[in-house]
XYZ file of C-alpha atoms in Angstrom:
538
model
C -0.545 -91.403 -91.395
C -3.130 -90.358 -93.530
C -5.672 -93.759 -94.507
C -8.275 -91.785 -95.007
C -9.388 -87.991 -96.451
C -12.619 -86.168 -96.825
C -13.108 -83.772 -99.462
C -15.994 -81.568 -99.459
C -15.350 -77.673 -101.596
C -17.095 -75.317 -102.852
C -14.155 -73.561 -104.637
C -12.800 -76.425 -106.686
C -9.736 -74.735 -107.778
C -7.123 -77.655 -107.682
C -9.059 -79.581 -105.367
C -8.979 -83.023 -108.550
C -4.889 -82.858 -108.877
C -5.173 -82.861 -104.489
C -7.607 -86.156 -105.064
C -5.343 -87.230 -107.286
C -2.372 -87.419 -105.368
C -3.908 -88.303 -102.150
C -5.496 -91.677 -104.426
C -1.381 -92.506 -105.647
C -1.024 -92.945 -101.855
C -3.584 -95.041 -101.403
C -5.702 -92.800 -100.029
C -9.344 -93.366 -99.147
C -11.457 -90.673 -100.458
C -15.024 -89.531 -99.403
C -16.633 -86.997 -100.736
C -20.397 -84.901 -101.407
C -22.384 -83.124 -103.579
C -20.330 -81.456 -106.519
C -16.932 -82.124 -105.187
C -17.603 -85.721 -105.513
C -19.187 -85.763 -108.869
C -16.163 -83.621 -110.201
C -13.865 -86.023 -108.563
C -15.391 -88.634 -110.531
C -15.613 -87.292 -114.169
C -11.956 -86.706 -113.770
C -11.418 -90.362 -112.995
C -10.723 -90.052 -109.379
C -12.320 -92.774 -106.912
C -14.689 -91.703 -104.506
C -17.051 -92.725 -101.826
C -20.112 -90.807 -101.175
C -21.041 -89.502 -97.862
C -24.295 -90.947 -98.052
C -22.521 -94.408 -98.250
C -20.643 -93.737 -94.991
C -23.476 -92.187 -93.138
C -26.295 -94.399 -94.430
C -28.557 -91.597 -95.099
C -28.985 -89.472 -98.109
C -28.244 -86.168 -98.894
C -31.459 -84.271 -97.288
C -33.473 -81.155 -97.553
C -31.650 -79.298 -100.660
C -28.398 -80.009 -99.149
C -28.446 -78.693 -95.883
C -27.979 -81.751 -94.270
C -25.030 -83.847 -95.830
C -21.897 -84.489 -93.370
C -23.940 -83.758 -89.794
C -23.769 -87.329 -88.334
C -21.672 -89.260 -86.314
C -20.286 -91.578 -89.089
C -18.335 -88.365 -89.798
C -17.750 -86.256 -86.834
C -16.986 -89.450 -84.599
C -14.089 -90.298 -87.428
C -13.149 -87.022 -87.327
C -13.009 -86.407 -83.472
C -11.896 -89.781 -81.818
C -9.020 -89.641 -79.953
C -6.382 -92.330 -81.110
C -5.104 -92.844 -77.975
C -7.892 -93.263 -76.060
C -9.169 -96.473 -75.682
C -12.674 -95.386 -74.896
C -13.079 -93.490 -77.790
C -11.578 -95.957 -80.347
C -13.725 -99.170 -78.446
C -17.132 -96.676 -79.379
C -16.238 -96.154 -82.837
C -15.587 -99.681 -83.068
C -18.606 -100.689 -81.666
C -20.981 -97.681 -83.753
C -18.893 -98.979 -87.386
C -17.066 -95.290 -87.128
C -14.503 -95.823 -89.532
C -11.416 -93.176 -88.670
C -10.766 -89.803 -90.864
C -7.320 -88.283 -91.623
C -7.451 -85.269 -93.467
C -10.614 -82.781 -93.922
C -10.065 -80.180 -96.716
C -13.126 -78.474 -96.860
C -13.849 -74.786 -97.661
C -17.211 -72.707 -96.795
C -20.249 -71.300 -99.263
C -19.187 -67.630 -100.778
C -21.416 -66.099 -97.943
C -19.210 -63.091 -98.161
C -19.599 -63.015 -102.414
C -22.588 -63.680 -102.266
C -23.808 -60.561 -100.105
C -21.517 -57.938 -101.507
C -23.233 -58.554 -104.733
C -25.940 -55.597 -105.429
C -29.381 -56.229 -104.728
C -29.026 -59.402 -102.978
C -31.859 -60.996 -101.317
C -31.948 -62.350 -97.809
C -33.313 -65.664 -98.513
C -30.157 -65.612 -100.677
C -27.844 -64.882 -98.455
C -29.234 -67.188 -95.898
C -28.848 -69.716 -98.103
C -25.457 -69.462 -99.011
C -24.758 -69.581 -95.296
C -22.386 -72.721 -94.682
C -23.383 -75.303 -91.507
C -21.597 -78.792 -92.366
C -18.938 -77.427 -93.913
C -17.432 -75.065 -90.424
C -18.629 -77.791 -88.457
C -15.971 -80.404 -89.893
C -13.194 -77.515 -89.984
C -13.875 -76.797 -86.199
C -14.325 -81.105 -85.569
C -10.852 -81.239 -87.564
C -8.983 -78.497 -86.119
C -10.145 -79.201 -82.322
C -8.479 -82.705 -83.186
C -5.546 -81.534 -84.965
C -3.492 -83.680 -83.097
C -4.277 -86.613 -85.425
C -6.353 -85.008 -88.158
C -4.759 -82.555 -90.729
C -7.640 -79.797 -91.545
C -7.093 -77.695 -95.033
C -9.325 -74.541 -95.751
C -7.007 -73.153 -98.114
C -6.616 -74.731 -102.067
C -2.895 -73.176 -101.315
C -2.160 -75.626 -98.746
C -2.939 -78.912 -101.213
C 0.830 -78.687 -102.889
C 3.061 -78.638 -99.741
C 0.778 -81.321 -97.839
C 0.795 -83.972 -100.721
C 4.775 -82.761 -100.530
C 5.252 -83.830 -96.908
C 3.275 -86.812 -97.170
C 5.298 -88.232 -100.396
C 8.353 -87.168 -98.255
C 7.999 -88.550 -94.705
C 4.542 -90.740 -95.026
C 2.931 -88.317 -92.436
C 2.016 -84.602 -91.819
C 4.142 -83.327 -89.103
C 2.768 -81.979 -85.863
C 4.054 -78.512 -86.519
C 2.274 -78.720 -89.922
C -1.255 -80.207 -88.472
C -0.701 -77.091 -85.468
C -0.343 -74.370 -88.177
C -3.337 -75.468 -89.969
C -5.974 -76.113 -87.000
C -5.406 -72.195 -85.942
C -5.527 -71.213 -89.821
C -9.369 -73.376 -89.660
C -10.261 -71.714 -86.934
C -9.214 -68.336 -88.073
C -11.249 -68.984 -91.202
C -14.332 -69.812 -89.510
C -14.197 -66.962 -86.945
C -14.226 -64.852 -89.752
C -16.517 -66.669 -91.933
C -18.968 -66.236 -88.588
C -18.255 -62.694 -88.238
C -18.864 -61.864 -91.948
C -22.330 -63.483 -91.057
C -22.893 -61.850 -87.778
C -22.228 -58.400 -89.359
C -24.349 -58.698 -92.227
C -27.504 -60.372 -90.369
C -27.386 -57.914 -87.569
C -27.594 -55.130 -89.897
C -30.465 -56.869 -92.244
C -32.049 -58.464 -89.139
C -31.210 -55.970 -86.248
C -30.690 -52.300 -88.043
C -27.493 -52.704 -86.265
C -23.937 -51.714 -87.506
C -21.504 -53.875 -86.281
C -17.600 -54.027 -86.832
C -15.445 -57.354 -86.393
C -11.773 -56.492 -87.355
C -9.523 -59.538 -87.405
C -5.232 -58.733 -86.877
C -2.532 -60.886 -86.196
C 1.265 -61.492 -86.283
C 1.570 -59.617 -83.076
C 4.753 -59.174 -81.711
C 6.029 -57.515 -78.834
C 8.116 -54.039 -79.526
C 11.041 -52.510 -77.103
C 8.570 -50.227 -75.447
C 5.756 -48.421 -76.357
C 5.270 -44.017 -77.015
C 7.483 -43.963 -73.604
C 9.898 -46.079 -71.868
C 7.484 -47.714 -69.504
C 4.732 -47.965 -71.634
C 4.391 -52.071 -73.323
C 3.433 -52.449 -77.094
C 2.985 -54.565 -79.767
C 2.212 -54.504 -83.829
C -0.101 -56.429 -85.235
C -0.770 -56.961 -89.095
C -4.022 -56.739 -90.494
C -5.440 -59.991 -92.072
C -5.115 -60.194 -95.677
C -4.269 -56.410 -96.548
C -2.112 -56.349 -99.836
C -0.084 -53.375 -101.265
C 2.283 -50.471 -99.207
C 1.802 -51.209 -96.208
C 4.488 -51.315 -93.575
C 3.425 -55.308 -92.550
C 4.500 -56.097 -95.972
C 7.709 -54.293 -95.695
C 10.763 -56.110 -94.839
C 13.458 -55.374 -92.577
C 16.845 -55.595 -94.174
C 18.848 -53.953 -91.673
C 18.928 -52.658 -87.862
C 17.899 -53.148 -84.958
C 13.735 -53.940 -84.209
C 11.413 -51.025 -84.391
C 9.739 -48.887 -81.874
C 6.237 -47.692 -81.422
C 7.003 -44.658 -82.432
C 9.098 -46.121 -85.604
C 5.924 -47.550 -86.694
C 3.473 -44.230 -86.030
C 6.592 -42.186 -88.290
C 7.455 -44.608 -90.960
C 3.753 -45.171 -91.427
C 3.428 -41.076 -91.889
C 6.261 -40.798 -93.976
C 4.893 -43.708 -96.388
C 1.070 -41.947 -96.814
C 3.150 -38.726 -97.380
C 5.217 -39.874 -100.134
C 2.305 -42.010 -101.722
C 0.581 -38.439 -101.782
C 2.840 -37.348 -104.269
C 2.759 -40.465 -106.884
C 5.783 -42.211 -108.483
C 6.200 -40.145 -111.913
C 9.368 -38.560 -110.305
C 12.017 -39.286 -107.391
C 10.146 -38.683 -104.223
C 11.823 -38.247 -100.574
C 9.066 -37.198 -97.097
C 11.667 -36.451 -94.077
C 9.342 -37.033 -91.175
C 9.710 -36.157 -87.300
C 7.413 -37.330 -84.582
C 4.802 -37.881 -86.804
C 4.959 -34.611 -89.069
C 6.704 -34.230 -92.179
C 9.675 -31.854 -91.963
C 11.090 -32.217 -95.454
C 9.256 -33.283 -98.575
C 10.279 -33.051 -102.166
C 10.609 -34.042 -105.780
C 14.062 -33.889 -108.423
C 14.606 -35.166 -111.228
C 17.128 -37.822 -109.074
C 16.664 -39.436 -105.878
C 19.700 -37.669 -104.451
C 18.314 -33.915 -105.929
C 15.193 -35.128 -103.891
C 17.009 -35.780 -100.670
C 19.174 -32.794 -100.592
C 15.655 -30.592 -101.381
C 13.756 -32.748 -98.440
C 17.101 -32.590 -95.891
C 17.160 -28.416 -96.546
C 13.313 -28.455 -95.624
C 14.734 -28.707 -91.696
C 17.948 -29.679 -91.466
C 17.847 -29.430 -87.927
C 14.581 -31.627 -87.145
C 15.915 -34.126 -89.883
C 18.248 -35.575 -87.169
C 16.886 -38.582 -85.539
C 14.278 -38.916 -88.436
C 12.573 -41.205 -90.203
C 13.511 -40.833 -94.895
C 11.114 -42.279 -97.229
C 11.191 -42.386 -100.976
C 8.862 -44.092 -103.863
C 12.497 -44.442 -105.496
C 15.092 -47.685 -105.171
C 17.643 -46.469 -102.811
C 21.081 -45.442 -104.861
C 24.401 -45.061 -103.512
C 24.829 -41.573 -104.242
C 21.697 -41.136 -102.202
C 23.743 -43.175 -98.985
C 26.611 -41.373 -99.546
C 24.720 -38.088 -99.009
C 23.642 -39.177 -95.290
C 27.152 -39.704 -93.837
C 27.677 -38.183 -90.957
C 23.740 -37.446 -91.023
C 21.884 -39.596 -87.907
C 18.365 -40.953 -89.103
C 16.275 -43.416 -87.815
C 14.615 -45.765 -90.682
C 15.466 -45.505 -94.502
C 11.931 -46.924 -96.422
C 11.911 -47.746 -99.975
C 10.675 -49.779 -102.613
C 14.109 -51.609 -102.761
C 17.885 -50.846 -102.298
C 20.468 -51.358 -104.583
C 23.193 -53.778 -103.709
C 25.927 -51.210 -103.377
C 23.817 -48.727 -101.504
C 22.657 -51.790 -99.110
C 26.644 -52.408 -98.394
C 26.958 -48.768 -97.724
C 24.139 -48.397 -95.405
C 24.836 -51.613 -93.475
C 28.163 -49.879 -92.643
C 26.982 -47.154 -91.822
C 26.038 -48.073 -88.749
C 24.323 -51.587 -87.031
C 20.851 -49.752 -85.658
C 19.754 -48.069 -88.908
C 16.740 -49.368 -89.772
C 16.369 -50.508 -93.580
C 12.968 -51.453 -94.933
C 12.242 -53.204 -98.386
C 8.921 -52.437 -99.478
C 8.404 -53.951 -103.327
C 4.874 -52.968 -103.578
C 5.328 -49.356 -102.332
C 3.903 -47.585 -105.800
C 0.878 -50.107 -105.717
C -1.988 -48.091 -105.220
C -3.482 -48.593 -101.418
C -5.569 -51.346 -100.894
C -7.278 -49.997 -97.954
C -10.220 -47.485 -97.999
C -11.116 -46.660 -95.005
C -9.048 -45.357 -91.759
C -9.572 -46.269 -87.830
C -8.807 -44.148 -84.300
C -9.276 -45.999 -81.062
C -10.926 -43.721 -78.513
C -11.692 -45.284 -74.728
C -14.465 -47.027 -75.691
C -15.074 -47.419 -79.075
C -13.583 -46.973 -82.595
C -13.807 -44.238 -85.052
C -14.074 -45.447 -88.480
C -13.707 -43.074 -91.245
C -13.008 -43.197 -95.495
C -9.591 -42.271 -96.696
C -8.922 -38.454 -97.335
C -8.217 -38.495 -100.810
C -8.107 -36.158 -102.947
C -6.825 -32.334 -102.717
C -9.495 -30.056 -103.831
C -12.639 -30.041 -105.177
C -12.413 -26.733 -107.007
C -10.186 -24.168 -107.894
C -11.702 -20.653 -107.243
C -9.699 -17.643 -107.518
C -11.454 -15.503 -105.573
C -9.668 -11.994 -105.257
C -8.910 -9.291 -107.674
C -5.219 -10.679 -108.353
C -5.102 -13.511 -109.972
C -3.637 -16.453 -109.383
C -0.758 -17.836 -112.483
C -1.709 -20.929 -113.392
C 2.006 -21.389 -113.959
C 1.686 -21.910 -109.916
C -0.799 -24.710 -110.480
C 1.892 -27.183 -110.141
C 3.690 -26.201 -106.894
C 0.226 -25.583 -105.623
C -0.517 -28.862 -105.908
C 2.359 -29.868 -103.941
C 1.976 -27.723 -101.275
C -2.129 -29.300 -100.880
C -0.353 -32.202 -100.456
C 1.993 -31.503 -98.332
C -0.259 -30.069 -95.963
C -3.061 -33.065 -95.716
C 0.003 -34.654 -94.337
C 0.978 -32.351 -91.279
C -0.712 -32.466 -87.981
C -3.888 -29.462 -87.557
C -3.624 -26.486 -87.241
C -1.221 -26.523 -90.337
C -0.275 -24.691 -93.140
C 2.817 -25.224 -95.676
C 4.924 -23.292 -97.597
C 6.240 -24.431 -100.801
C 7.954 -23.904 -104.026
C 9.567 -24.763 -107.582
C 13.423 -24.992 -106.267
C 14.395 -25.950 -109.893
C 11.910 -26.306 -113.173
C 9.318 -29.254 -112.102
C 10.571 -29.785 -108.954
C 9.404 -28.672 -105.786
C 10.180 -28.521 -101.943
C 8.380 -27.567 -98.640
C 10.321 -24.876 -97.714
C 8.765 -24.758 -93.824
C 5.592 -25.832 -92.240
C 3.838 -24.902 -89.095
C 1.706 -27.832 -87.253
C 0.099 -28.849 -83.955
C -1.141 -25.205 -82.872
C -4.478 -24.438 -81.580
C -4.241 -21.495 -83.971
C -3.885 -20.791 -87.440
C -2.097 -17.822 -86.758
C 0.512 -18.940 -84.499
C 1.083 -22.188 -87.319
C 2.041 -19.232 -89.554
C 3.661 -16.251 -88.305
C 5.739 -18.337 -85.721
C 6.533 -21.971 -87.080
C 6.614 -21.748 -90.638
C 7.474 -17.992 -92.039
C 9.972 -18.091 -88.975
C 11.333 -21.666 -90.074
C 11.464 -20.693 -93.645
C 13.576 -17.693 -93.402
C 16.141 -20.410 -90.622
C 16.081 -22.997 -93.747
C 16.871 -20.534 -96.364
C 19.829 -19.418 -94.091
C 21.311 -22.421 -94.298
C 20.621 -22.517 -98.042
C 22.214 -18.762 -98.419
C 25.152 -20.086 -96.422
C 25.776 -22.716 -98.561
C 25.306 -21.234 -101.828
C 26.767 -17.519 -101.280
C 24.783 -15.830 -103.876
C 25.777 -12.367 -104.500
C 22.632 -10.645 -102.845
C 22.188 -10.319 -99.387
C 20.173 -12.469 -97.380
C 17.272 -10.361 -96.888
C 16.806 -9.899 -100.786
C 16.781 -13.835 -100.841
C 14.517 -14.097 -98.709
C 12.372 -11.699 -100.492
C 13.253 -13.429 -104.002
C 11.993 -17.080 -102.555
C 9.374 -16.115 -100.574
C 7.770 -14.283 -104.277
C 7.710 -17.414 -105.520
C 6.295 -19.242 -102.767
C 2.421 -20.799 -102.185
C 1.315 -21.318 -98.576
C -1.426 -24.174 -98.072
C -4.009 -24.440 -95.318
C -5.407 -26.946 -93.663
C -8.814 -25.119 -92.986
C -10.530 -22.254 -93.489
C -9.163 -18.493 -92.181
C -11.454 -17.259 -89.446
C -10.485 -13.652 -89.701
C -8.209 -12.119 -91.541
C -5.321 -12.105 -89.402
C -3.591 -15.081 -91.149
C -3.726 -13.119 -94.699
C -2.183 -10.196 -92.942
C 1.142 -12.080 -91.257
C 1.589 -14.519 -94.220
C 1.747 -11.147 -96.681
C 4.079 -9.654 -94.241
C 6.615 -12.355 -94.933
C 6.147 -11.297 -98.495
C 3.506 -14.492 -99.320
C 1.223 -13.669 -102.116
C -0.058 -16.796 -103.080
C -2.518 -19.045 -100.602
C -4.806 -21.644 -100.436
C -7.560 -22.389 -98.441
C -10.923 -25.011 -98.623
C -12.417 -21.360 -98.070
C -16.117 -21.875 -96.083
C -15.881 -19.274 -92.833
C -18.554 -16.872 -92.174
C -15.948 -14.433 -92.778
C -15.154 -15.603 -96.355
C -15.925 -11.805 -97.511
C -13.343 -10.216 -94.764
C -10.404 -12.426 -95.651
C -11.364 -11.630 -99.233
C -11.439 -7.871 -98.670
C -8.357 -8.115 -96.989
C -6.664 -9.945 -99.383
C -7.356 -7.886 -102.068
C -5.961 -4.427 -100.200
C -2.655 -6.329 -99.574
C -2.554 -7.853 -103.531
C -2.736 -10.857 -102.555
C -4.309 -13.824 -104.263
C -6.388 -16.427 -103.314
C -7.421 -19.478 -104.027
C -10.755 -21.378 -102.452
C -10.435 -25.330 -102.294
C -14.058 -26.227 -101.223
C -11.926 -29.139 -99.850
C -10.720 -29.034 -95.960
C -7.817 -31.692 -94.798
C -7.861 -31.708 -91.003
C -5.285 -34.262 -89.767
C -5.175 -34.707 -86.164
């Protein structure tokens, strides 16, 4: 039962409707500093500290709660007799509940120009101190850090008279959680102001164990990062199917940045395979968008892994049947869609993720090597200019699919270039890509002109237009844009992508052979375009 309660915040947000309910149970309520006083001008009852401890408030506030008046009636075991005969004997009076959170330490120093003595000052002692004494006793003290936590505690104590083991459990970790971090936001910033030292404290949890890991025998787990917000697949939720994989998580995760790349002004859909986008496209309709993305690679689309910035429509279901894929990820399914889906089969994997056209919340990326961590800032953006630089021009009525491709590309694995284009007025496709190779050359003339011309036979078979397929090919391929990850380092790739009858490529530009690639561009009439912007992926 809770007898008695200690209040002690710094934010104050609901922390005098808390007293207040904690006083119509007949609560005893100590307090400190500005909690108390605020307590008080809202008619609350209060005891100071100083009262229970016998000594005043000292140095400036540094030393308020650090006695044993307070950490003995916070730590005493009740059911030891020991312990309960010393309090008796030292006038420790018992204490029930501690809802205390720390200084803004980490406000305080991501404010510009801050000053050390500052932030030293704003670095919380009593306050972690009484979490940790609370928590490491949270078998008869209830310990709140969290102004969240006041509704549902007052809630079980009106209810039952007590708060329940599993409650008290749940918020000792959550305390000690808090002040590992609140130490780590401390250690980071003094060993950097103190030390000239960079250090990196990442906090995860949630884990849970998967099926297997990349392979069969290999063990795994996900964990979700503390506190991140927006699309992100730990704030998706799983509708349908059977648990993911490792490798669910590595391609849903790629299929979700690739979409994102692309915005939400129209229907979206990123087919992805073992970490690579093989389809991606807009349409003025989800379904237009899924057809365009399936014909990207209809034959690496089996076993893969659809994503769309779009809720998921029946017509959109109805177009997979008989199709095998992996994970459907969207911002939300309609009801009639969901029905269809679920019959479909009992291992498809459907994820819910409402906050999918929120922008990112995160701003940096991370890749574990043995041994340390790489840490890098998000690749955003696709260019950062737009230099034609050969003797054909490039039609700015291109601009758009252009854009497309760029984005298509920062997507697929290095070396990697993409080939796309405007399937129907404002909508686009990636007609083929070529990733993974050690050379530009091979990502061109034998993944993705190859692949384009098996994608478009597909398309040619389906449609039976009245030309043959060779003139098609020649038709589409006018009209398409290839994309490059990275710069050409001779001229070879210019030569094989003009060969499949490309004539319009981009490229960040930047090799020492710049003026060859140029040269040889403009014998062949083709145009180029220099990024200044390169989007390695690997």
């Amino acid at each position: 039962m809770v007898k008695r309660a200690l209040l002690s915040v710094s934010d104050k947000t609901g922390i005098v409707d808390f007293a207040r309910g904690l006083e119509k149970l007949d609560v005893e309520i100590i307090s400190t500093g500005g909690t108390a006083r605020i307590l008080r001008d809202a008619g609350v009852k209060v005891m100071d500290v100083s009262d229970v401890t016998g000594f005043p408030e000292m140095m400036g506030g540094r030393v308020k709660t650090l006695h044993p008046r307070i950490h003995g009636g916070i730590l005493c075991l009740r059911d030891d007799h020991d312990h309960m005969g010393e309090a008796e004997k030292e006038d420790v009076e018992l204490i029930d509940l501690v809802a205390v959170n720390l200084y803004p330490f980490e406000v305080t120093v991501s404010n510009e120009g801050v000053l050390l003595e500052e932030a030293i000052e704003n670095i919380d002692i009593g306050g972690p101190s009484m979490l940790r004494s609370a928590a490491k006793n949270y078998r008869s003290v209830t310990v709140i850090c969290d102004p969240d936590d006041y509704g549902h505690i007052l809630k079980e104590i009106r209810s039952t008279g007590v708060v329940s083991k599993e409650t008290r459990e749940g918020l000792a970790v959550k305390a000690f959680r808090h002040t590992a971090d609140y130490d780590a936001t401390i250690d980071t910033y003094l060993s950097k102001e103190l030390l000239g030292e960079e250090v990196m404290r990442m906090s995860f949890n949630s884990g849970v164990a998967l099926r297997y890991g990349e392979n069969w025998h290999q063990e795994a787990k996900f964990y979700k990062e503390a506190g991140v917000t927006g699309p992100s697949l730990s704030n998706a939720r799983q509708l349908h199917g059977k648990e993911l994989s490792y490798n669910n998580y590595i391609d849903a995760d790629n299929a979700l940045q690739t979409v994102k790349e692309l915005g939400n002004e129209n229907p979206a859909v990123s087919v992805v395979k073992h970490n690579n986008p093989c389809g991606l496209a807009t349409g003025n309709t989800l379904l237009q968008a899924l057809k365009a993305a399936w014909d990207g690679d209809p034959i690496s689309a089996y076993g893969s892994i659809i994503c769309t910035n779009t809720v998921f429509d029946l017509e959109a279901a109805e177009f997979l049947n008989g199709k095998f894929v992996e994970i459907i990820l969207a911002p939300g399914f309609e009801h009639d869609a969901l029905e269809y889906l679920r019959n479909k089969s009992a291992n498809l994997r459907l994820l819910e993720l409402p906050e999918f056209n929120e922008p990112f919340a995160v701003e940096d990326t991370y890749k574990y090597v043995v041994g340390g961590i790489l840490k890098q800032s998000r690749n955003i953006g696709i260019y950062d200019k737009w230099d034609c630089v050969t003797e054909t021009s490039y039609p700015e009525e291109l601009r758009s699919v252009s854009e497309f491709s760029l984005h298509a590309c920062k997507c697929v694995k290095s070396n990697a270039v993409t080939l796309a284009y405007e399937y129907e007025q404002g909508c686009y496709m990636m007609l083929a890509m070529g990733a993974g190779q050690p050379n530009r050359v091979d990502s061109i003339r034998k993944l993705a002109a190859t692949k384009a011309r098996e994608n478009l036979q597909v398309i040619y078979d389906r449609e039976n237009p009245a030309v043959s397929f060779d003139e098609y090919c020649k038709d589409i391929f006018s009209k398409c844009v290839m994309a490059s990850d990275a710069f050409f380092p001779f001229d070879d790739s210019i030569i094989h992508a003009n060969e499949s009858g490309i004539k319009y490529i981009l490229s960040p530009g930047g090799s020492i052979r710049d003026d060859e690639v140029v040269s040889t561009a403009n014998k062949l009439g083709v145009s180029l375009i220099f990024t200044g912007m390169r989007h390695f992926l690997h």
